[in-house]
XYZ file of C-alpha atoms in Angstrom:
256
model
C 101.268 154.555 61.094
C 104.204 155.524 63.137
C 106.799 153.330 64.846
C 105.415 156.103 67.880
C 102.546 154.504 68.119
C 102.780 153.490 71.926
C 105.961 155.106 72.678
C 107.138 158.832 73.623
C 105.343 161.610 72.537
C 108.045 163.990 74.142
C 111.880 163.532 74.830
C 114.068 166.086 76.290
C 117.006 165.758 74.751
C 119.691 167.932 76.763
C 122.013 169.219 77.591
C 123.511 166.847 80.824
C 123.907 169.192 84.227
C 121.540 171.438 83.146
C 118.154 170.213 84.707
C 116.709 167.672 82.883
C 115.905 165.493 85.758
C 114.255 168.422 87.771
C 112.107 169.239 84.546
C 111.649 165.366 83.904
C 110.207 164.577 87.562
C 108.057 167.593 87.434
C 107.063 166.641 84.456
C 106.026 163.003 85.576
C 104.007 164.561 88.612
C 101.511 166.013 85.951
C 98.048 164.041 85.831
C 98.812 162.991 82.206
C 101.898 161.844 81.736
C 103.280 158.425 82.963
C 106.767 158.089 83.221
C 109.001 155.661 81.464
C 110.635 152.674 82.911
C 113.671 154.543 83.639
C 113.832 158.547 82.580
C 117.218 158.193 81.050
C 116.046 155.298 78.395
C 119.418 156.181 76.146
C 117.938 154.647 73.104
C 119.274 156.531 70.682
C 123.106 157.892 71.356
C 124.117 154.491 73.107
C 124.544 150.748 72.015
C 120.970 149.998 73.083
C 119.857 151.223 69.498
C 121.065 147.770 68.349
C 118.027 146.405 70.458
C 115.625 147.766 67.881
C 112.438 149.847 67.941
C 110.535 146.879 70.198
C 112.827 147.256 72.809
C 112.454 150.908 72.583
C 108.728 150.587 72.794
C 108.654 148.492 76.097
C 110.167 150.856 78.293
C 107.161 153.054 78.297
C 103.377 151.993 79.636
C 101.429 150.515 76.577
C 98.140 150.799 79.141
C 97.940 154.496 79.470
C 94.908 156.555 78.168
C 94.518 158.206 74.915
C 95.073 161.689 76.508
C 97.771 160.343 78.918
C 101.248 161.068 77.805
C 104.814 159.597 78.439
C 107.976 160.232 77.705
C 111.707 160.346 78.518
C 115.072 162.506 79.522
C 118.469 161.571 77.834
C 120.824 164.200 78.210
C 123.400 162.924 75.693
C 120.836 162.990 72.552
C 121.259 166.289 72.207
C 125.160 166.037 71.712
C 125.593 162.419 69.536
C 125.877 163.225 65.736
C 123.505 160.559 65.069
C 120.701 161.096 66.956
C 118.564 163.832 65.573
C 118.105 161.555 62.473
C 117.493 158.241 64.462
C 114.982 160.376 66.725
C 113.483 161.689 63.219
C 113.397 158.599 61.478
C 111.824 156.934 64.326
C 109.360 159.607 64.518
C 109.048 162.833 63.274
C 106.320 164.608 64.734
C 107.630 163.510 68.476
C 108.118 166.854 70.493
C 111.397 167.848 71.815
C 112.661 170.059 74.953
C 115.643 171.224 75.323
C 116.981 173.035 78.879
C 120.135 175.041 78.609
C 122.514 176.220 81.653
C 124.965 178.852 81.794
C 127.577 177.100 79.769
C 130.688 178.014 82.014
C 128.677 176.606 85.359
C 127.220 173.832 83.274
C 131.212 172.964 81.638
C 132.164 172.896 85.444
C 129.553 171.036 86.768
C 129.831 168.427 83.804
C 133.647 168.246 84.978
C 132.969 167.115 88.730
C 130.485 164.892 87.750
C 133.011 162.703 85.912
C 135.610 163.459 89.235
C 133.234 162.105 91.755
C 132.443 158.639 89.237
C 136.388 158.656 89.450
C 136.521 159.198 85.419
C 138.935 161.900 85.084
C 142.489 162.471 86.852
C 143.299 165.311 85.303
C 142.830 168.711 86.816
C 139.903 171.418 85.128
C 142.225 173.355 83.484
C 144.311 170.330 82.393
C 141.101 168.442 81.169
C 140.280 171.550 79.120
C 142.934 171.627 77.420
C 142.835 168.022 76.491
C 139.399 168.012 75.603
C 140.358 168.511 71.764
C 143.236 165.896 71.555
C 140.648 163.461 73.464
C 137.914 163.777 71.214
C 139.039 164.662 67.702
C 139.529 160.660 66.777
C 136.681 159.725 68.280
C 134.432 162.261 66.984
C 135.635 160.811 63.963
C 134.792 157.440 64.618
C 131.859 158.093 65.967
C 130.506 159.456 62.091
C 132.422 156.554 60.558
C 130.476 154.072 62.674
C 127.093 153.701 64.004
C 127.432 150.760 65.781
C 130.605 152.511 68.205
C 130.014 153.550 71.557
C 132.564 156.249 72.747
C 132.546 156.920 76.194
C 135.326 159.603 75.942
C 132.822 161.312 73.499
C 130.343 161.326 76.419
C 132.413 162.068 79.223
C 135.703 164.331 78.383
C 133.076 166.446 76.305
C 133.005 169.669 78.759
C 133.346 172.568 76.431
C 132.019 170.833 73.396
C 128.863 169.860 74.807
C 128.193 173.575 75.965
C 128.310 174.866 72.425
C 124.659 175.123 72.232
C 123.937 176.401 68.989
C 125.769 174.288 67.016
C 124.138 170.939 68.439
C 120.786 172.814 68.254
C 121.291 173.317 64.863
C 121.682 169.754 63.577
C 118.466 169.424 65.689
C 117.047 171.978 63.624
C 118.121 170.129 60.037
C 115.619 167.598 60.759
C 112.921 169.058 62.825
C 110.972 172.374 62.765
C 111.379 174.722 65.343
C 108.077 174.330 66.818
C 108.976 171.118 67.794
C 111.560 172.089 69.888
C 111.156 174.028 72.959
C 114.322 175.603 74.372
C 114.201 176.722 77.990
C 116.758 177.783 79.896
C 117.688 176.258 82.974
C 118.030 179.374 85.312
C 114.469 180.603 84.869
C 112.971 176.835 85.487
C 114.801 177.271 89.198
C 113.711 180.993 89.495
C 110.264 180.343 88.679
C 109.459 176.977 87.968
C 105.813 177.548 87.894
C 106.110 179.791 84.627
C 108.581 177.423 83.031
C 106.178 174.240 83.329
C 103.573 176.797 82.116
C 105.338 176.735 78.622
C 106.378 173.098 78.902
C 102.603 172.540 79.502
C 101.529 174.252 76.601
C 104.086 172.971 74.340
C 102.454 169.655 75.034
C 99.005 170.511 74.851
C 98.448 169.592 78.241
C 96.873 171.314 81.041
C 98.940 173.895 83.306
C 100.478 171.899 86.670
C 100.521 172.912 89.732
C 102.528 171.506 92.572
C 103.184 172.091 96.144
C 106.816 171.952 96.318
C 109.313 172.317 93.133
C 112.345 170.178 94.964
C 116.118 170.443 93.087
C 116.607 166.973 91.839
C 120.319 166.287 91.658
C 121.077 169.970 91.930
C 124.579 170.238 90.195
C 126.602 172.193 93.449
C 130.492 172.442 93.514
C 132.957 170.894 95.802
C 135.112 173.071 94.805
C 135.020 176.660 93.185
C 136.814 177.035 90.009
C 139.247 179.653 89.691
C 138.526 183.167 89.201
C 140.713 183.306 86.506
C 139.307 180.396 84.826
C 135.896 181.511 84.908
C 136.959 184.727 83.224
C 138.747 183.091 80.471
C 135.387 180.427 79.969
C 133.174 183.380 79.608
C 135.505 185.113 76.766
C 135.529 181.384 75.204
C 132.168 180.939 74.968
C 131.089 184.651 73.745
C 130.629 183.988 70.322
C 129.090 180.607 70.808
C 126.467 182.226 73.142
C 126.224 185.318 70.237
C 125.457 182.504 67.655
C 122.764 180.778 70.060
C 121.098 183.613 70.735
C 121.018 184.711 66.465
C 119.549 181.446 66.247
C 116.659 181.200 69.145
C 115.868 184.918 68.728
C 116.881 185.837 72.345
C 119.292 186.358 74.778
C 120.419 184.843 78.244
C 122.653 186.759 81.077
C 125.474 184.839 80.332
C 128.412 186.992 79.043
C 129.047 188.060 82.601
């Protein structure tokens, strides 16, 4: 028996800005899936793992039907060291999704999130360039510990949590790749229909339909970042995009 045996049977896992709560309320508008108490449940990359798999357990509906499904959207699983092996260890035939932005827009967006929660003083460029400083002891600490909570590891992560491939790939150490759907984030809002097509049948459930696909939380700018600055994001992440797309076997208009 599995410690699964009344809780998720899918998480999406990532990456934060990128549409996880527009694929997680779509999601939770099919027929057969109920959602969980809250979508981000943070379980496993966050000080709530102390509270044991019983906590874990209550936050989705123990009443639902056999073919009913539930599960839940935490954004920063798919960048904490630790979690792929907590997620495994807790379960490992649980299904994972992963949505991916264009990492420039998504480093950006990430950036003004933390500006509007009044988390970061420091201009783009100057956060950028403090990004390493910020998190190279608490990266550290973070592997050291499993009990420590860094918040500048969630927060000040811009360009480190839009190097895809290399979370992806401690993903990939301890689950097979058809238990991990990767979508990417600019075809869900093109043509949402055909995205939740694949998300459907990843799941095993049937195709959904819906009147409206709204934007939840849609990630728009208050301000535009400089030319310049986009120019020298795209040449940064070239060869991190080149080694995501070796690994999932495709490519995304990106390096534009």
């Amino acid at each position: 028996m599995s410690a699964n045996d009344r809780g998720p049977d899918f998480i999406i896992i990532g990456a934060q800005k990128s549409g996880t709560t527009s694929l997680y309320r779509y999601l939770t508008e099919h027929p057969r899936v109920a959602p969980a108490a809250t979508k981000q449940v943070d379980f496993f990359a966050h000080e709530s793992f102390r509270r044991g798999y019983g906590w874990y357990l209550a936050q989705f509906p123990q009443d639902r039907g056999k073919e009913t499904l539930t599960g839940e959207a935490s954004p920063y699983y798919m960048f904490h060291p630790h979690a792929p092996r907590r997620v495994f260890e807790f379960d490992p035939r649980i299904k994972l999704i992963a949505i991916l932005r264009n990492p420039v827009d998504r480093t950006y967006s990430h950036y003004q999130h933390q500006v509007r929660n009044w988390r970061e003083p420091l201009a783009f460029e100057e956060a950028l360039e403090a990004e390493e400083a910020r998190l190279r002891d608490e990266t550290a600490r973070l592997l050291a510990d499993e009990t420590y909570d860094s918040k500048l590891h969630r927060r000040h992560s811009y360009l480190a949590r839009s190097r895809y491939a290399e979370q992806l790939e401690r993903w990939y150490a301890h689950f097979p790749r058809e238990q991990l759907l990767v979508l990417n984030s600019e075809a869900l809002f093109e043509d949402p229909e055909a995205a939740l097509d694949r998300v459907s049948a990843f799941l095993d459930l049937p195709p959904l339909r819906l009147d409206e696909y709204n934007t939840y939380m849609p990630g728009s700018y208050w301000k535009d970042m400089r030319p310049e600055t986009r120019r020298r994001l795209i040449e940064y992440f070239r060869p991190h995009n080149r080694r995501l797309y070796e690994l999932l076997g495709t490519e995304y208009p990106w390096d534009v």
